[in-house]
mmCIF file of C-alpha atoms in Angstrom:
data_model
loop_
_atom_site.group_PDB
_atom_site.id
_atom_site.type_symbol
_atom_site.label_atom_id
_atom_site.label_comp_id
_atom_site.label_asym_id
_atom_site.label_seq_id
_atom_site.Cartn_x
_atom_site.Cartn_y
_atom_site.Cartn_z
ATOM 1 C CA MET A 1 -1.112 13.428 -19.320
ATOM 2 C CA GLY A 2 -3.714 12.290 -21.976
ATOM 3 C CA ALA A 3 -7.052 11.294 -20.888
ATOM 4 C CA MET A 4 -7.125 7.933 -19.638
ATOM 5 C CA SER A 5 -9.412 4.899 -20.695
ATOM 6 C CA SER A 6 -11.366 4.427 -17.199
ATOM 7 C CA PRO A 7 -12.551 7.435 -14.981
ATOM 8 C CA PRO A 8 -10.744 7.659 -11.663
ATOM 9 C CA PHE A 9 -12.153 7.776 -7.856
ATOM 10 C CA GLY A 10 -13.036 11.437 -8.812
ATOM 11 C CA GLY A 11 -15.242 10.381 -11.943
ATOM 12 C CA SER A 12 -13.154 12.853 -14.359
ATOM 13 C CA ASN A 13 -10.779 11.447 -17.069
ATOM 14 C CA GLU A 14 -7.968 14.347 -16.757
ATOM 15 C CA MET A 15 -5.965 14.246 -13.710
ATOM 16 C CA PRO A 16 -3.450 16.732 -12.609
ATOM 17 C CA ALA A 17 0.259 15.531 -13.378
ATOM 18 C CA VAL A 18 1.508 17.901 -10.143
ATOM 19 C CA PHE A 19 0.066 17.082 -6.587
ATOM 20 C CA PRO A 20 0.131 19.050 -3.575
ATOM 21 C CA ASP A 21 3.267 19.544 -1.948
ATOM 22 C CA TRP A 22 3.195 17.166 1.503
ATOM 23 C CA SER A 23 6.864 18.390 2.569
ATOM 24 C CA PRO A 24 5.868 21.465 4.606
ATOM 25 C CA TYR A 25 3.693 19.089 6.863
ATOM 26 C CA GLN A 26 5.959 17.975 9.231
ATOM 27 C CA ASP A 27 3.452 15.261 10.828
ATOM 28 C CA LEU A 28 1.927 11.939 8.914
ATOM 29 C CA ASP A 29 -1.550 13.033 9.306
ATOM 30 C CA SER A 30 -1.257 16.604 7.853
ATOM 31 C CA ALA A 31 0.738 15.347 5.399
ATOM 32 C CA ALA A 32 -1.497 12.408 3.582
ATOM 33 C CA ARG A 33 -4.573 14.342 4.176
ATOM 34 C CA ALA A 34 -2.596 16.945 1.549
ATOM 35 C CA TYR A 35 -1.129 14.528 -0.895
ATOM 36 C CA LEU A 36 -2.607 11.479 -0.968
ATOM 37 C CA ARG A 37 -5.672 10.611 -2.666
ATOM 38 C CA ASP A 38 -7.097 8.141 -0.250
ATOM 39 C CA PRO A 39 -5.629 9.349 2.933
ATOM 40 C CA GLU A 40 -8.373 7.759 4.963
ATOM 41 C CA VAL A 41 -7.440 4.120 3.619
ATOM 42 C CA ALA A 42 -3.658 4.439 3.865
ATOM 43 C CA LEU A 43 -3.716 6.085 7.599
ATOM 44 C CA ASP A 44 -6.145 3.538 9.018
ATOM 45 C CA ALA A 45 -3.659 0.520 7.624
ATOM 46 C CA LEU A 46 -0.706 2.511 8.943
ATOM 47 C CA PHE A 47 -1.931 2.929 12.339
ATOM 48 C CA GLY A 48 -3.564 -0.148 12.864
ATOM 49 C CA VAL A 49 0.369 -1.879 12.574
ATOM 50 C CA LEU A 50 2.323 1.390 14.812
ATOM 51 C CA ARG A 51 -0.563 1.225 17.751
ATOM 52 C CA GLY A 52 0.795 4.520 19.389
ATOM 53 C CA ALA A 53 4.812 3.965 17.942
ATOM 54 C CA SER A 54 5.895 7.529 17.406
ATOM 55 C CA VAL A 55 6.721 8.224 13.594
ATOM 56 C CA LEU A 56 10.254 9.733 13.330
ATOM 57 C CA CYS A 57 10.715 9.809 9.392
ATOM 58 C CA PHE A 58 7.965 9.564 6.913
ATOM 59 C CA THR A 59 8.297 9.601 2.888
ATOM 60 C CA LEU A 60 5.160 9.901 0.150
ATOM 61 C CA GLU A 61 4.612 9.269 -3.380
ATOM 62 C CA ARG A 62 2.097 9.495 -5.816
ATOM 63 C CA PHE A 63 1.445 9.243 -9.481
ATOM 64 C CA VAL A 64 -0.383 8.444 -12.431
ATOM 65 C CA ASN A 65 -0.116 5.019 -14.476
ATOM 66 C CA GLU A 66 -1.124 5.158 -17.649
ATOM 67 C CA VAL A 67 -3.228 2.046 -17.198
ATOM 68 C CA ASN A 68 -3.816 1.488 -13.635
ATOM 69 C CA GLY A 69 -4.971 5.595 -12.696
ATOM 70 C CA VAL A 70 -3.463 6.480 -9.263
ATOM 71 C CA TRP A 71 -0.707 4.663 -7.130
ATOM 72 C CA GLN A 72 0.310 5.850 -4.434
ATOM 73 C CA GLU A 73 2.958 4.859 -1.560
ATOM 74 C CA VAL A 74 3.565 5.929 2.373
ATOM 75 C CA VAL A 75 7.300 4.873 4.335
ATOM 76 C CA ILE A 76 7.496 5.496 8.031
ATOM 77 C CA CYS A 77 10.054 4.706 10.103
ATOM 78 C CA ASP A 78 8.971 4.081 13.305
ATOM 79 C CA GLY A 79 12.881 3.400 14.881
ATOM 80 C CA SER A 80 12.641 -0.738 14.718
ATOM 81 C CA ARG A 81 10.434 -0.904 11.216
ATOM 82 C CA LEU A 82 9.916 0.374 8.185
ATOM 83 C CA VAL A 83 5.935 0.351 7.489
ATOM 84 C CA LEU A 84 5.135 0.486 3.827
ATOM 85 C CA TRP A 85 1.444 1.235 2.664
ATOM 86 C CA HIS A 86 0.957 1.146 -1.154
ATOM 87 C CA GLY A 87 -1.976 1.777 -2.390
ATOM 88 C CA GLU A 88 -3.071 1.110 -6.482
ATOM 89 C CA ASP A 89 -6.098 1.391 -8.937
ATOM 90 C CA VAL A 90 -7.018 -2.010 -10.339
ATOM 91 C CA ALA A 91 -6.438 -2.144 -14.139
ATOM 92 C CA PRO A 92 -9.422 -1.735 -16.375
ATOM 93 C CA GLY A 93 -11.395 -5.441 -16.174
ATOM 94 C CA ASP A 94 -9.442 -6.512 -13.325
ATOM 95 C CA GLY A 95 -12.355 -5.566 -11.218
ATOM 96 C CA PRO A 96 -15.432 -3.211 -10.680
ATOM 97 C CA VAL A 97 -14.328 0.220 -12.303
ATOM 98 C CA GLY A 98 -12.919 2.463 -8.717
ATOM 99 C CA SER A 99 -11.848 -0.660 -7.393
ATOM 100 C CA MET A 100 -8.350 -0.430 -6.041
ATOM 101 C CA THR A 101 -5.853 -2.688 -3.536
ATOM 102 C CA SER A 102 -4.393 -1.493 -0.336
ATOM 103 C CA SER A 103 -1.055 -3.061 0.611
ATOM 104 C CA LEU A 104 0.821 -3.468 3.874
ATOM 105 C CA ARG A 105 4.115 -4.389 4.289
ATOM 106 C CA VAL A 106 6.930 -4.482 8.268
ATOM 107 C CA VAL A 107 10.520 -4.699 7.277
ATOM 108 C CA PRO A 108 12.335 -4.701 10.921
ATOM 109 C CA LEU A 109 15.454 -2.419 10.115
ATOM 110 C CA SER A 110 17.857 -5.155 11.444
ATOM 111 C CA THR A 111 16.892 -6.467 7.712
ATOM 112 C CA VAL A 112 18.059 -3.046 6.192
ATOM 113 C CA THR A 113 21.724 -3.856 4.983
ATOM 114 C CA GLU A 114 23.011 -1.122 3.310
ATOM 115 C CA VAL A 115 21.428 2.548 2.728
ATOM 116 C CA GLY A 116 22.722 4.615 -0.536
ATOM 117 C CA CYS A 117 21.736 8.152 -1.490
ATOM 118 C CA ARG A 118 23.073 9.548 -4.294
ATOM 119 C CA ARG A 119 21.935 13.816 -5.296
ATOM 120 C CA ARG A 120 22.431 15.353 -8.498
ATOM 121 C CA LEU A 121 23.628 18.427 -7.665
ATOM 122 C CA THR A 122 23.688 21.711 -10.651
ATOM 123 C CA ARG A 123 25.396 25.009 -10.269
ATOM 124 C CA THR A 124 23.198 28.325 -10.640
ATOM 125 C CA SER A 125 24.445 31.656 -12.232
ATOM 126 C CA THR A 126 26.164 32.145 -9.074
ATOM 127 C CA GLY A 127 28.435 29.304 -8.621
ATOM 128 C CA GLN A 128 26.379 27.632 -5.918
ATOM 129 C CA ALA A 129 25.462 23.843 -5.901
ATOM 130 C CA ARG A 130 21.632 23.180 -6.260
ATOM 131 C CA VAL A 131 20.247 19.650 -5.481
ATOM 132 C CA ASP A 132 18.294 18.687 -8.516
ATOM 133 C CA SER A 133 17.385 15.074 -7.846
ATOM 134 C CA ILE A 134 17.959 12.319 -5.120
ATOM 135 C CA ASP A 135 17.866 8.738 -5.712
ATOM 136 C CA VAL A 136 17.599 6.171 -2.247
ATOM 137 C CA TYR A 137 17.733 2.834 -1.864
ATOM 138 C CA LEU A 138 17.598 0.397 0.914
ATOM 139 C CA LEU A 139 19.080 -2.920 0.336
ATOM 140 C CA LEU A 140 17.874 -5.706 2.392
ATOM 141 C CA SER A 141 19.057 -9.018 3.902
ATOM 142 C CA SER A 142 16.378 -11.008 2.269
ATOM 143 C CA ILE A 143 16.214 -12.317 -1.388
ATOM 144 C CA ASP A 144 13.737 -10.917 -4.255
ATOM 145 C CA ASP A 145 11.346 -13.432 -5.195
ATOM 146 C CA ALA A 146 11.725 -13.073 -8.935
ATOM 147 C CA VAL A 147 11.746 -16.315 -10.720
ATOM 148 C CA PRO A 148 15.303 -16.979 -12.387
ATOM 149 C CA PRO A 149 14.799 -17.635 -15.952
ATOM 150 C CA PRO A 150 13.861 -21.048 -17.615
ATOM 151 C CA GLY A 151 16.442 -23.088 -18.761
ATOM 152 C CA MET A 152 19.259 -21.659 -15.939
ATOM 153 C CA ASP A 153 20.420 -24.912 -13.454
ATOM 154 C CA GLU A 154 20.314 -24.070 -10.021
ATOM 155 C CA GLY A 155 23.780 -23.036 -9.719
ATOM 156 C CA GLU A 156 23.848 -20.590 -11.946
ATOM 157 C CA GLY A 157 20.336 -19.458 -10.554
ATOM 158 C CA ARG A 158 21.712 -18.897 -7.434
ATOM 159 C CA SER A 159 24.401 -16.661 -8.772
ATOM 160 C CA ALA A 160 21.711 -14.595 -9.983
ATOM 161 C CA LEU A 161 19.744 -14.076 -6.957
ATOM 162 C CA ARG A 162 19.365 -10.323 -5.932
ATOM 163 C CA HIS A 163 18.635 -9.215 -2.827
ATOM 164 C CA ASP A 164 15.871 -7.065 -2.077
ATOM 165 C CA ALA A 165 15.996 -3.633 -1.944
ATOM 166 C CA LEU A 166 13.600 -0.528 -1.954
ATOM 167 C CA ARG A 167 14.182 2.469 -3.994
ATOM 168 C CA PHE A 168 12.704 5.983 -3.789
ATOM 169 C CA GLY A 169 13.178 9.155 -5.572
ATOM 170 C CA LYS A 170 12.345 12.862 -6.136
ATOM 171 C CA THR A 171 13.349 15.388 -9.014
ATOM 172 C CA LEU A 172 13.000 19.858 -9.204
ATOM 173 C CA ASP A 173 9.823 18.340 -11.894
ATOM 174 C CA ASP A 174 8.246 15.604 -9.526
ATOM 175 C CA GLY A 175 8.139 16.675 -5.979
ATOM 176 C CA GLY A 176 10.114 19.573 -5.712
ATOM 177 C CA PRO A 177 12.892 20.903 -4.081
ATOM 178 C CA GLY A 178 10.925 20.401 -0.517
ATOM 179 C CA GLN A 179 10.174 16.608 -1.610
ATOM 180 C CA ILE A 180 13.712 16.293 -2.221
ATOM 181 C CA ALA A 181 14.834 18.016 0.917
ATOM 182 C CA ARG A 182 12.513 15.310 2.752
ATOM 183 C CA LEU A 183 13.881 12.213 1.097
ATOM 184 C CA GLU A 184 17.112 13.160 1.819
ATOM 185 C CA GLU A 185 16.502 13.563 5.663
ATOM 186 C CA PHE A 186 14.429 10.007 5.689
ATOM 187 C CA SER A 187 17.221 8.756 4.378
ATOM 188 C CA ARG A 188 19.730 10.032 6.844
ATOM 189 C CA VAL A 189 17.438 9.111 9.836
ATOM 190 C CA VAL A 190 17.290 5.423 8.195
ATOM 191 C CA ALA A 191 20.917 5.116 7.669
ATOM 192 C CA SER A 192 21.757 6.491 11.449
ATOM 193 C CA LEU A 193 19.480 3.551 12.534
ATOM 194 C CA VAL A 194 20.742 0.896 10.810
ATOM 195 C CA GLY A 195 23.333 -1.281 12.292
ATOM 196 C CA ARG A 196 22.583 -0.174 15.895
ATOM 197 C CA PRO A 197 20.650 -2.399 18.432
ATOM 198 C CA THR A 198 16.848 -1.979 17.869
ATOM 199 C CA LEU A 199 15.173 0.005 20.980
#
């Protein structure tokens, strides 16, 4: 990662490309404090919605965007909803230096129509299969609100409509084996709840 044009919250122009591993932490509070840059902002927003509901599973993401700075995400399943928080540094010129956005989204599990999990396996020298990346998607019944291209009539536009989807991925380089396993566990818990009556 090269130097960024505006310093992130820490004030330094260099950000590590690899963040601390959150996967050993089974509880959301500890994992968020180990991994996120702004855990208080995230936890305050999330617990304001959870209101005592238990967290069945979660996954975390964080990366440095060359334009905006740090991008952070937490996704929680409490048995009846997905609660998503994401924080993102504001691009230079879009606000005072050091500004960030904090966004919250709640998706009822009843709107998840499909859960997909694709693992890429490699063989070690001993012939054992090892997962080196995982991609998870949750297809939602809501429609992606992207505007159809200009010049497309209503009939064509309807066929081009796409369902909204949530996508998550981890690799050995981005997250490591622990986070790959935790994302797979997240997908299995959500998949086990989809299509069942909610509590």
